[in-house]
Short mmCIF file of C-alpha atoms in Angstrom, two decimals:
data_model
loop_
_atom_site.label_atom_id
_atom_site.label_comp_id
_atom_site.label_asym_id
_atom_site.label_seq_id
_atom_site.Cartn_x
_atom_site.Cartn_y
_atom_site.Cartn_z
CA MET A 2 58.31 -66.67 -22.03
CA ASP A 3 59.03 -65.16 -18.60
CA TRP A 4 57.88 -68.34 -16.92
CA ILE A 5 60.15 -70.47 -19.10
CA LEU A 6 63.06 -68.24 -18.14
CA ALA A 7 62.12 -68.53 -14.46
CA ILE A 8 62.03 -72.33 -14.68
CA LEU A 9 65.35 -72.37 -16.53
CA GLU A 10 66.86 -70.15 -13.84
CA THR A 11 65.65 -72.48 -11.10
CA LEU A 12 67.10 -75.47 -12.96
CA LEU A 13 70.40 -73.62 -13.32
CA PHE A 14 70.28 -72.85 -9.60
CA ILE A 15 69.83 -76.43 -8.43
CA GLY A 16 72.12 -77.74 -11.16
CA ALA A 17 74.98 -75.42 -10.25
CA ALA A 18 74.78 -75.97 -6.49
CA PRO A 19 77.01 -79.11 -6.49
CA LEU A 20 79.48 -77.21 -8.66
CA LEU A 21 79.76 -74.51 -5.99
CA ALA A 22 80.30 -77.22 -3.36
CA GLY A 23 83.01 -78.76 -5.57
CA TRP A 24 84.69 -75.39 -6.05
CA THR A 25 84.63 -74.73 -2.30
CA LYS A 26 86.19 -78.12 -1.62
CA ARG A 27 88.81 -77.55 -4.30
CA VAL A 28 89.90 -74.16 -2.92
CA LYS A 29 90.03 -75.64 0.57
CA CYS A 30 92.26 -78.48 -0.59
CA ARG A 31 94.57 -76.02 -2.30
CA LEU A 32 94.85 -73.96 0.90
CA GLN A 33 95.62 -77.05 2.95
CA ASN A 34 98.25 -78.36 0.49
CA ARG A 35 96.17 -81.39 -0.46
CA LYS A 36 95.50 -82.72 -3.93
CA PRO A 37 92.00 -81.44 -4.84
CA PRO A 38 89.29 -83.71 -6.26
CA SER A 39 87.71 -82.85 -9.60
CA LEU A 40 85.18 -80.01 -9.72
CA LEU A 41 82.57 -82.56 -10.79
CA GLN A 42 83.12 -84.86 -7.81
CA PRO A 43 79.93 -83.73 -5.97
CA TYR A 44 77.87 -84.72 -9.05
CA ARG A 45 79.50 -88.16 -9.08
CA ASP A 46 78.86 -88.55 -5.35
CA LEU A 47 75.19 -87.64 -5.79
CA LEU A 48 74.86 -90.04 -8.72
CA LYS A 49 76.53 -92.83 -6.76
CA LEU A 50 74.22 -92.29 -3.79
CA TYR A 51 71.19 -92.12 -6.06
CA ARG A 52 71.96 -95.54 -7.55
CA LYS A 53 72.38 -97.19 -4.17
CA GLN A 54 69.53 -98.89 -2.38
CA PRO A 55 68.29 -96.91 0.62
CA ILE A 56 68.04 -98.77 3.91
CA LEU A 57 65.17 -98.08 6.28
CA PRO A 58 65.90 -98.39 10.02
CA HIS A 59 63.45 -100.54 11.99
CA PRO A 60 61.73 -97.93 14.17
CA ALA A 61 61.37 -95.43 11.32
CA SER A 62 57.90 -94.00 10.67
CA TRP A 63 56.55 -92.20 7.58
CA ILE A 64 58.27 -88.99 8.74
CA PHE A 65 61.66 -90.52 8.14
CA ARG A 66 60.68 -91.45 4.58
CA ALA A 67 58.92 -88.15 3.82
CA ALA A 68 61.59 -85.84 5.27
CA PRO A 69 64.11 -85.95 2.38
CA TYR A 70 61.40 -85.07 -0.15
CA VAL A 71 59.99 -82.25 2.00
CA VAL A 72 63.47 -80.85 2.64
CA PHE A 73 64.44 -81.01 -1.00
CA ALA A 74 61.13 -79.57 -2.25
CA ALA A 75 61.20 -76.68 0.21
CA THR A 76 64.78 -75.85 -0.75
CA VAL A 77 64.05 -75.99 -4.48
CA LEU A 78 60.98 -73.77 -4.02
CA THR A 79 63.16 -71.28 -2.16
CA ALA A 80 65.70 -71.38 -4.96
CA ALA A 81 62.88 -70.67 -7.43
CA PHE A 82 62.06 -67.24 -6.03
CA VAL A 83 65.54 -66.00 -5.16
CA PRO A 84 66.77 -63.96 -8.16
CA LEU A 85 69.92 -65.59 -9.48
CA VAL A 86 70.74 -64.09 -12.89
CA ALA A 87 67.79 -61.75 -13.47
CA VAL A 88 65.41 -59.59 -11.47
CA ASN A 89 61.72 -59.03 -12.32
CA LEU A 90 61.08 -62.71 -13.04
CA PRO A 91 57.49 -63.81 -12.31
CA THR A 92 58.58 -66.30 -9.66
CA ALA A 93 60.24 -63.56 -7.62
CA LYS A 94 56.92 -61.76 -7.31
CA ILE A 95 55.24 -64.73 -5.62
CA ALA A 96 57.10 -64.65 -2.34
CA ASP A 97 59.22 -62.35 -0.25
CA VAL A 98 62.16 -62.91 2.04
CA ILE A 99 60.03 -63.74 5.09
CA VAL A 100 58.61 -66.69 3.15
CA LEU A 101 62.21 -67.68 2.44
CA VAL A 102 62.97 -67.80 6.18
CA GLY A 103 59.73 -69.78 6.63
CA PHE A 104 60.74 -72.35 3.98
CA PHE A 105 64.11 -72.80 5.66
CA ALA A 106 62.26 -73.35 8.94
CA LEU A 107 59.94 -75.94 7.30
CA ALA A 108 62.88 -77.89 5.87
CA ARG A 109 64.67 -77.74 9.20
CA THR A 110 61.63 -78.90 11.15
CA PHE A 111 61.31 -82.04 9.04
CA LEU A 112 65.01 -82.77 9.21
CA VAL A 113 64.90 -82.44 13.00
CA LEU A 114 61.79 -84.64 13.25
CA ALA A 115 63.47 -87.25 11.07
CA GLY A 116 66.55 -87.10 13.28
CA MET A 117 64.44 -87.82 16.36
CA ASP A 118 62.15 -90.31 14.60
CA ILE A 119 64.59 -93.20 14.59
CA GLY A 120 65.32 -92.76 18.28
CA THR A 121 69.11 -93.03 18.19
CA ALA A 122 71.21 -90.98 20.61
CA PHE A 123 73.04 -89.23 17.78
CA GLY A 124 69.85 -88.19 16.00
CA GLY A 125 68.29 -86.68 19.12
CA MET A 126 71.51 -84.87 20.01
CA GLY A 127 71.94 -83.44 16.53
CA SER A 128 68.28 -82.37 16.42
CA SER A 129 68.42 -80.56 19.73
CA ARG A 130 71.61 -78.77 18.71
CA GLU A 131 70.17 -77.82 15.32
CA MET A 132 67.09 -76.34 16.96
CA THR A 133 69.19 -74.44 19.51
CA ILE A 134 71.27 -72.88 16.79
CA ALA A 135 68.27 -72.19 14.55
CA SER A 136 66.33 -70.44 17.31
CA LEU A 137 69.26 -68.05 17.77
CA ALA A 138 70.15 -67.63 14.10
CA GLU A 139 66.63 -66.92 12.83
CA PRO A 140 66.07 -63.65 14.78
CA ALA A 141 69.48 -62.41 13.63
CA MET A 142 68.62 -63.21 10.01
CA LEU A 143 65.18 -61.59 10.26
CA MET A 144 66.71 -58.45 11.79
CA ALA A 145 69.22 -58.25 8.92
CA VAL A 146 66.34 -58.66 6.47
CA PHE A 147 64.31 -55.94 8.20
CA THR A 148 67.29 -53.59 7.98
CA LEU A 149 67.30 -54.12 4.23
CA ALA A 150 63.53 -53.73 4.09
CA MET A 151 63.65 -50.39 5.89
CA SER A 152 65.97 -48.94 3.26
CA ALA A 153 64.27 -50.50 0.25
CA HIS A 154 60.70 -50.17 1.63
CA THR A 155 59.95 -53.74 0.56
CA THR A 156 60.62 -57.29 1.67
CA ASN A 157 60.44 -58.59 -1.89
CA LEU A 158 63.92 -59.62 -3.02
CA SER A 159 63.54 -58.58 -6.64
CA GLN A 160 62.23 -55.13 -5.75
CA ALA A 161 64.93 -54.67 -3.12
CA MET A 162 67.63 -55.47 -5.68
CA ASN A 163 66.04 -53.03 -8.10
CA TYR A 164 66.12 -50.38 -5.39
CA VAL A 165 69.82 -50.97 -4.67
CA LEU A 166 70.58 -50.85 -8.40
CA ASP A 167 68.58 -47.64 -8.86
CA THR A 168 70.26 -45.76 -6.02
CA GLY A 169 73.72 -46.78 -7.22
CA LEU A 170 76.69 -46.93 -4.89
CA VAL A 171 75.64 -45.61 -1.47
CA LEU A 172 77.83 -46.32 1.55
CA ARG A 173 75.16 -47.30 4.03
CA PRO A 174 76.30 -48.14 7.56
CA SER A 175 73.17 -50.25 8.00
CA PHE A 176 73.99 -52.41 4.98
CA VAL A 177 77.51 -53.04 6.26
CA PHE A 178 76.12 -54.24 9.59
CA ALA A 179 73.38 -56.30 7.93
CA LEU A 180 75.98 -57.87 5.62
CA GLY A 181 78.14 -58.82 8.59
CA GLY A 182 75.15 -60.25 10.47
CA LEU A 183 73.90 -62.19 7.46
CA MET A 184 77.37 -63.64 6.77
CA LEU A 185 77.65 -64.91 10.35
CA VAL A 186 74.14 -66.39 10.14
CA ALA A 187 74.97 -68.01 6.79
CA VAL A 188 78.01 -69.73 8.26
CA ALA A 189 75.94 -71.01 11.19
CA GLU A 190 72.95 -72.11 9.12
CA THR A 191 74.87 -73.95 6.45
CA GLY A 192 76.88 -75.81 9.07
CA ARG A 193 80.36 -74.60 8.23
CA ILE A 194 83.36 -74.08 10.50
CA PRO A 195 83.40 -72.54 13.20
CA VAL A 196 79.87 -73.71 14.06
CA ASP A 197 79.78 -77.19 12.52
CA ASN A 198 82.24 -79.16 10.46
CA PRO A 199 80.79 -80.35 7.14
CA ALA A 200 83.68 -82.68 6.38
CA THR A 201 83.27 -85.09 9.27
CA HIS A 202 81.13 -88.05 10.19
CA LEU A 203 81.10 -89.67 13.60
CA GLU A 204 82.39 -86.96 15.79
CA LEU A 205 80.78 -85.90 19.05
CA THR A 206 80.61 -82.25 18.04
CA MET A 207 78.72 -82.67 14.77
CA ILE A 208 75.27 -81.19 14.25
CA HIS A 209 73.99 -81.63 10.72
CA GLU A 210 75.66 -85.00 10.16
CA ALA A 211 74.29 -86.33 13.45
CA MET A 212 70.71 -85.82 12.25
CA ILE A 213 71.16 -87.54 8.89
CA LEU A 214 73.38 -90.35 10.12
CA GLU A 215 70.76 -93.05 9.41
CA TYR A 216 70.02 -91.89 5.88
CA SER A 217 71.41 -93.74 2.89
CA GLY A 218 70.94 -94.11 -0.83
CA ARG A 219 68.77 -91.66 -2.75
CA TRP A 220 67.36 -90.12 0.44
CA LEU A 221 70.85 -89.15 1.51
CA ALA A 222 71.52 -87.85 -2.00
CA LEU A 223 68.45 -85.59 -1.78
CA ILE A 224 69.45 -84.23 1.63
CA GLU A 225 73.04 -83.62 0.54
CA TRP A 226 71.86 -81.89 -2.61
CA ALA A 227 69.45 -79.76 -0.57
CA SER A 228 72.22 -78.64 1.76
CA GLN A 229 74.40 -77.74 -1.24
CA ILE A 230 71.51 -75.67 -2.62
CA LYS A 231 71.12 -74.03 0.78
CA LEU A 232 74.78 -73.00 0.79
CA MET A 233 74.34 -71.51 -2.67
CA LEU A 234 71.11 -69.78 -1.59
CA TYR A 235 72.91 -67.92 1.17
CA GLY A 236 75.74 -67.08 -1.23
CA VAL A 237 73.29 -65.72 -3.82
CA LEU A 238 71.39 -63.75 -1.15
CA ILE A 239 74.57 -62.06 0.07
CA ALA A 240 75.94 -61.45 -3.42
CA ASN A 241 72.76 -60.17 -5.04
CA ILE A 242 71.34 -58.06 -2.21
CA PHE A 243 74.48 -56.21 -1.26
CA PHE A 244 76.35 -56.28 -4.59
CA PRO A 245 73.62 -56.66 -7.22
CA TRP A 246 75.65 -55.09 -10.02
CA GLY A 247 75.69 -57.21 -13.16
CA ILE A 248 72.34 -58.90 -12.59
CA ALA A 249 70.11 -58.86 -15.68
CA ARG A 250 67.29 -56.29 -15.58
CA ASP A 251 65.81 -57.18 -18.95
CA PHE A 252 65.57 -60.55 -20.64
CA SER A 253 67.83 -59.96 -23.66
CA PRO A 254 70.42 -62.71 -24.27
CA GLU A 255 73.37 -60.33 -23.65
CA SER A 256 72.25 -59.17 -20.24
CA ILE A 257 71.30 -62.73 -19.23
CA GLY A 258 74.78 -63.81 -20.29
CA ILE A 259 76.40 -61.03 -18.26
CA GLY A 260 74.16 -61.98 -15.34
CA VAL A 261 75.30 -65.61 -15.43
CA GLY A 262 78.95 -64.60 -15.64
CA MET A 263 78.71 -62.04 -12.84
CA ILE A 264 76.89 -64.33 -10.40
CA ALA A 265 79.42 -67.11 -11.10
CA LEU A 266 82.25 -64.67 -10.39
CA LYS A 267 80.62 -63.35 -7.21
CA LEU A 268 79.88 -66.83 -5.88
CA ALA A 269 83.42 -67.99 -6.65
CA LEU A 270 84.82 -65.03 -4.70
CA LEU A 271 82.42 -65.58 -1.79
CA ALA A 272 83.42 -69.26 -1.67
CA ILE A 273 87.08 -68.25 -1.46
CA LEU A 274 86.21 -65.89 1.40
CA LEU A 275 84.33 -68.69 3.18
CA VAL A 276 87.22 -71.10 2.76
CA LEU A 277 89.73 -68.52 4.00
CA SER A 278 87.71 -68.00 7.18
CA GLU A 279 87.29 -71.77 7.58
CA THR A 280 91.04 -72.24 7.31
CA ALA A 281 91.84 -69.38 9.66
CA PHE A 282 89.41 -70.26 12.47
CA ALA A 283 89.09 -73.42 14.53
CA LYS A 284 85.75 -75.00 15.31
CA MET A 285 84.09 -73.51 18.40
CA ARG A 286 82.90 -75.42 21.41
CA ILE A 287 79.17 -75.96 21.05
CA PHE A 288 78.44 -73.75 24.07
CA ARG A 289 80.28 -70.83 22.51
CA VAL A 290 77.94 -70.84 19.51
CA GLN A 291 75.34 -68.79 21.36
CA GLU A 292 77.94 -66.05 21.93
CA TYR A 293 78.76 -66.13 18.22
CA LEU A 294 75.09 -65.90 17.24
CA SER A 295 74.31 -63.20 19.78
CA PHE A 296 77.08 -61.21 18.11
CA ALA A 297 75.36 -61.76 14.77
CA TYR A 298 72.11 -60.55 16.34
CA LEU A 299 73.89 -57.51 17.78
CA LEU A 300 75.26 -56.66 14.33
CA SER A 301 71.80 -56.86 12.80
CA VAL A 302 70.24 -54.73 15.55
CA LEU A 303 73.02 -52.17 15.15
CA GLY A 304 72.21 -52.16 11.45
CA LEU A 305 68.59 -51.37 12.23
CA LEU A 306 69.58 -48.65 14.70
CA SER A 307 72.16 -47.09 12.40
CA HIS A 308 69.54 -46.92 9.67
CA ILE A 309 67.33 -44.87 11.98
CA ILE A 310 70.08 -42.77 13.54
CA LEU A 311 72.45 -42.13 10.66
CA GLU A 312 70.48 -42.54 7.45
CA ALA A 313 66.93 -41.49 8.08
CA ALA A 314 65.52 -38.46 6.36
CA ARG A 315 65.59 -35.32 8.47
CA VAL A 316 62.83 -32.74 8.49
CA HIS A 317 64.00 -29.14 8.30
CA HIS A 318 62.10 -26.48 10.21
CA MET B 225 67.84 -34.99 3.69
CA SER B 226 68.51 -38.72 3.57
CA ILE B 227 71.74 -40.56 2.99
CA THR B 228 71.14 -40.98 -0.75
CA ASP B 229 71.37 -37.19 -1.22
CA LEU B 230 74.82 -36.94 0.36
CA ASP B 231 78.12 -37.22 -1.48
CA LEU B 232 80.32 -40.29 -1.01
CA TYR B 233 82.65 -38.63 1.50
CA SER B 234 79.80 -37.65 3.82
CA GLN B 235 78.43 -41.16 3.50
CA ALA B 236 81.87 -42.48 4.41
CA ILE B 237 81.86 -40.31 7.57
CA LEU B 238 78.52 -41.79 8.58
CA LEU B 239 79.82 -45.29 7.80
CA LEU B 240 82.89 -44.69 9.94
CA ALA B 241 80.60 -43.39 12.70
CA GLY B 242 78.73 -46.70 12.58
CA LEU B 243 82.00 -48.65 12.74
CA ILE B 244 83.19 -46.57 15.71
CA ALA B 245 79.99 -47.51 17.55
CA LEU B 246 80.66 -51.15 16.61
CA THR B 247 84.18 -51.02 18.10
CA SER B 248 82.66 -49.68 21.33
CA PHE B 249 80.39 -52.72 21.44
CA LEU B 250 83.30 -55.05 20.66
CA MET B 251 85.24 -53.55 23.57
CA LEU B 252 82.23 -54.12 25.80
CA GLY B 253 82.18 -57.81 24.94
CA GLN B 254 85.92 -58.47 24.95
CA SER B 255 87.29 -60.13 28.06
CA ARG B 256 90.95 -60.41 27.02
CA LEU B 257 92.94 -57.30 27.85
CA VAL B 258 95.35 -57.49 24.91
CA ARG B 259 92.48 -57.67 22.43
CA LEU B 260 90.66 -54.92 24.29
CA VAL B 261 93.64 -52.62 23.75
CA PHE B 262 93.85 -53.70 20.11
CA ILE B 263 90.18 -52.82 19.48
CA PHE B 264 90.81 -49.50 21.22
CA ALA B 265 93.63 -48.85 18.74
CA VAL B 266 91.28 -49.70 15.85
CA GLN B 267 88.76 -47.23 17.24
CA GLY B 268 91.47 -44.56 17.35
CA CYS B 269 92.37 -45.24 13.70
CA LEU B 270 88.70 -45.11 12.61
CA LEU B 271 88.32 -41.85 14.50
CA ALA B 272 91.35 -40.41 12.74
CA GLY B 273 89.92 -41.56 9.41
CA ALA B 274 86.55 -39.94 10.12
CA THR B 275 88.26 -36.70 11.16
CA ALA B 276 90.36 -36.63 8.00
CA MET B 277 87.20 -37.22 5.91
CA ALA B 278 85.45 -34.40 7.73
CA ALA B 279 88.43 -32.14 7.07
CA GLY B 280 88.09 -32.87 3.36
CA VAL B 281 84.29 -32.49 3.20
CA LEU B 282 83.99 -29.37 5.32
CA ASN B 283 87.19 -27.82 3.95
CA TYR B 284 88.73 -27.23 7.38
CA PRO B 285 92.46 -27.95 6.95
CA HIS B 286 93.22 -27.73 10.67
CA LEU B 287 91.15 -30.88 11.16
CA TYR B 288 93.90 -32.75 9.26
CA ILE B 289 96.26 -31.91 12.13
CA SER B 290 93.69 -33.24 14.63
CA ALA B 291 93.32 -36.39 12.53
CA GLY B 292 97.09 -36.89 12.45
CA LEU B 293 97.32 -36.30 16.20
CA SER B 294 94.57 -38.75 17.04
CA LEU B 295 96.04 -41.37 14.69
CA LEU B 296 99.43 -40.97 16.33
CA LEU B 297 98.22 -40.84 19.95
CA LYS B 298 95.04 -42.92 20.08
CA GLY B 299 95.90 -45.27 17.25
CA ILE B 300 99.56 -45.97 18.02
CA VAL B 301 101.24 -44.46 21.09
CA ILE B 302 98.68 -45.01 23.86
CA PRO B 303 97.73 -48.55 22.75
CA LEU B 304 101.44 -49.42 22.59
CA LEU B 305 101.95 -48.00 26.10
CA LEU B 306 98.99 -49.99 27.44
CA HIS B 307 100.15 -53.10 25.60
CA ARG B 308 103.61 -52.89 27.13
CA LEU B 309 102.10 -52.28 30.56
CA ILE B 310 99.90 -55.38 30.25
CA HIS B 311 102.90 -57.49 29.30
CA ARG B 312 105.09 -56.09 32.04
CA MET B 313 102.45 -56.82 34.66
CA GLY B 314 101.94 -60.32 33.29
CA LEU B 315 98.27 -59.72 32.57
CA HIS B 316 98.31 -60.71 28.89
CA ARG B 317 96.90 -64.17 29.56
CA GLU B 318 94.40 -63.08 32.16
CA MET B 319 90.67 -63.09 31.44
CA ASP B 320 88.47 -60.44 32.96
CA THR B 321 85.13 -62.00 33.84
CA ILE B 322 82.05 -60.42 32.30
CA ASP B 323 79.08 -61.39 34.43
CA HIS B 324 76.16 -61.22 32.03
CA PRO B 325 77.47 -60.61 28.49
CA ALA B 326 74.05 -60.75 26.81
CA ARG B 327 72.49 -58.39 29.35
CA LEU B 328 75.46 -56.03 28.96
CA MET B 329 74.96 -55.93 25.18
CA MET B 330 71.24 -55.27 25.59
CA GLY B 331 72.13 -52.47 28.00
CA GLY B 332 74.53 -51.07 25.41
CA THR B 333 71.85 -51.17 22.71
CA ALA B 334 69.46 -49.38 25.07
CA LEU B 335 72.13 -46.70 25.60
CA VAL B 336 72.35 -46.19 21.82
CA VAL B 337 68.58 -45.73 21.62
CA PHE B 338 68.70 -43.38 24.61
CA SER B 339 71.42 -41.20 23.08
CA TYR B 340 69.45 -41.04 19.84
CA TYR B 341 66.39 -39.90 21.79
CA VAL B 342 68.43 -37.26 23.64
CA SER B 343 70.15 -35.87 20.56
CA LEU B 344 67.05 -35.81 18.35
CA PRO B 345 66.07 -32.18 19.22
CA ILE B 346 69.61 -30.97 18.44
CA VAL B 347 69.77 -32.80 15.13
CA GLN B 348 66.42 -31.46 13.95
CA HIS B 349 67.48 -27.83 14.23
CA SER B 350 70.62 -27.94 12.13
CA THR B 351 71.57 -28.30 8.50
CA LEU B 352 75.05 -29.75 9.11
CA VAL B 353 75.30 -33.02 7.15
CA THR B 354 77.39 -34.93 9.64
CA LEU B 355 75.25 -34.04 12.64
CA ASN B 356 73.42 -37.38 12.49
CA ALA B 357 76.59 -38.84 13.95
CA ILE B 358 76.19 -36.87 17.19
CA ALA B 359 73.97 -39.59 18.64
CA VAL B 360 76.72 -42.10 17.87
CA SER B 361 79.36 -40.01 19.61
CA LEU B 362 77.13 -39.66 22.67
CA ALA B 363 76.59 -43.43 22.57
CA VAL B 364 80.38 -43.98 22.47
CA VAL B 365 80.72 -41.85 25.61
CA LEU B 366 77.98 -43.78 27.42
CA LEU B 367 79.33 -47.15 26.25
CA GLY B 368 82.77 -46.17 27.59
CA MET B 369 81.15 -45.49 30.96
CA LEU B 370 79.33 -48.84 30.79
CA LEU B 371 82.67 -50.51 30.06
CA MET B 372 84.16 -48.86 33.15
CA ILE B 373 81.39 -49.90 35.52
CA SER B 374 81.11 -53.45 34.20
CA ARG B 375 84.78 -54.38 34.61
CA ARG B 376 87.03 -55.15 37.53
CA GLN B 377 90.44 -54.79 35.89
CA ALA B 378 92.01 -51.36 36.25
CA VAL B 379 93.44 -51.57 32.70
CA ALA B 380 89.93 -52.02 31.29
CA HIS B 381 88.85 -48.95 33.24
CA VAL B 382 91.59 -46.91 31.61
CA VAL B 383 90.57 -48.15 28.15
CA GLY B 384 86.96 -47.20 28.95
CA PHE B 385 88.10 -43.76 30.05
CA MET B 386 90.11 -43.20 26.88
CA SER B 387 87.15 -44.37 24.80
CA ILE B 388 84.98 -41.74 26.52
CA GLU B 389 87.54 -39.20 25.35
CA ASN B 390 87.26 -40.62 21.83
CA GLY B 391 83.49 -40.08 21.96
CA LEU B 392 83.85 -36.46 23.07
CA PHE B 393 86.42 -35.78 20.37
CA PHE B 394 84.14 -37.30 17.74
CA ALA B 395 81.22 -35.19 18.99
CA ALA B 396 83.39 -32.08 18.62
CA VAL B 397 84.37 -33.04 15.06
CA VAL B 398 80.87 -33.77 13.78
CA SER B 399 79.03 -30.93 15.52
CA THR B 400 81.39 -27.95 15.58
CA TYR B 401 84.14 -28.82 13.06
CA GLY B 402 86.51 -29.69 15.90
CA MET B 403 87.63 -27.69 18.89
CA PRO B 404 90.08 -24.75 18.64
CA MET B 405 93.61 -25.97 17.94
CA VAL B 406 94.97 -24.89 21.35
CA VAL B 407 92.28 -26.85 23.21
CA GLU B 408 92.81 -29.87 21.01
CA LEU B 409 96.57 -29.89 21.52
CA GLY B 410 96.03 -29.48 25.25
CA VAL B 411 93.57 -32.38 25.42
CA ALA B 412 95.83 -34.60 23.34
CA PHE B 413 98.74 -33.87 25.64
CA ASP B 414 96.53 -34.45 28.71
CA VAL B 415 95.46 -37.84 27.43
CA LEU B 416 99.06 -38.83 26.80
CA VAL B 417 100.07 -37.71 30.28
CA ALA B 418 97.06 -39.54 31.72
CA ALA B 419 98.21 -42.76 30.05
CA VAL B 420 101.65 -42.42 31.63
CA VAL B 421 100.21 -41.49 35.05
CA PHE B 422 97.81 -44.43 34.91
CA GLY B 423 100.82 -46.65 34.23
CA VAL B 424 102.50 -45.46 37.42
CA PHE B 425 99.18 -45.80 39.21
CA PHE B 426 98.81 -49.45 38.15
CA PHE B 427 102.09 -50.30 39.80
CA GLN B 428 100.96 -48.47 42.95
CA ILE B 429 97.67 -50.40 43.06
CA ARG B 430 99.46 -53.67 42.52
CA ALA B 431 102.04 -52.87 45.20
CA SER B 432 99.31 -52.16 47.75
CA ILE B 433 96.71 -54.85 46.99
CA ASP B 434 98.80 -57.27 44.93
CA SER B 435 96.31 -57.26 42.05
CA LEU B 436 94.68 -54.93 39.58
CA ASN B 437 91.22 -56.15 40.48
CA VAL B 438 89.57 -53.01 41.81
CA ASP B 439 86.86 -54.97 43.62
CA ARG B 440 89.42 -55.55 46.32
CA LEU B 441 89.66 -51.83 46.91
CA SER B 442 86.17 -51.80 48.39
CA LYS B 443 87.23 -53.89 51.37
CA LEU B 444 88.47 -51.84 54.31
CA THR B 445 90.28 -54.51 56.26
CA GLU B 446 93.06 -56.76 55.11
CA VAL B 447 91.50 -59.75 56.83
CA GLU B 448 88.70 -61.66 55.17
CA ARG B 449 85.64 -61.93 57.34
#
């Protein structure tokens, strides 16, 4: 029974990811006074791409063909063990948040290899930029995760959420810093403004699009879908770790229903926040990204320090 | 006693302490003078907020007066004075160069760890809930000094100096429920006077060396060799 629920949750996760992308695009259009496309447009785009015949570039090796499947599988596996509507599911017990960072790294490695595999200038450029950004973003993310782990005494996401729920509302300085750091990392890792622009092809500043420029058809559909799931993964991580209220703690239909409603609400709000920041800020020069990410790292380290300095238990003599 | 045992107001004081430390770091990394002064104003407001919270938690009504004073002086009046000075001297578009930003931040983090290490013996022998923040206030003092030695612009030096004062004030609030009212009024007045005097001083520096870059003060001759 638990396993069926876990599989259903994963299916909901990957099924709802294009919806979140559609919602984000819709809010953005509204803010920019454009006529928004339908909420279901990302599904139609994926379907259209899936039906098209993929084209294989001449110099492509097996890596180019395998990469979309590896990327998609790694992302779906990650989605399987991140608690979306309920904690204590059996899948959440399998892996902790360090595995999550590892899966992201696996997906990224294959995407980067595929970008370099075809030997075009754009692919190599995008790959090198992606790796530069990842090598700076990953330490910041791990530090934010360790800050959480120090408070909750676990790196398992489900247990950490249980801990936050059990202690109730506590104003922790370390969580505020970790939240800030994780949000900055999320923006960088999912390729949003100000680090990368998701809405553009063929621009000299692009990162993600430069790597997947040669992909077409169902391979492109898989990669696009995976990046939509990745955006949702970061959203769910932020929403459920720092504001886990409303998530189902038992498997009764009512609490599952509340869990679905609450996570939808939280993600919708987070998407609005993301779009507001995307509208307010301009894209950075690529060489300013390291300053941005070192700030994210600083926030996470300050979170770790403030946990030790301000929150730690004191021994009375 | 860990943070989960405290009431929400004490937690809020600790949270504000963390944010004050963050503003110190932001000042350290900010090369534009106008934004530097703005972050300084934010630090003043956070400080006033923390003081007001402490007044409520510890039931010391005179701390409300200190909170009001620091909001008025450090949050509004002094930043406005500095802001006007920057505009009048035409420095609002100027960028101060920070030589090694990443190294500076690492140095700042090391200072935080150092101040924690120094204040650990004090913290362990007291039962005061807010005393954990004493390491943060010491760190704010040290970060203000780091800001002063890492910059060349005289305005940035003044902001660093005022931020040192913020750190001392915060230390007084969290460790001894604030200083006596007379001392506090005196210090507040001193800081205000200092801001005005620094303003006059800027014009003097600029009249004599035609810039506010204090590196030029280390040369003895007017002629470049």
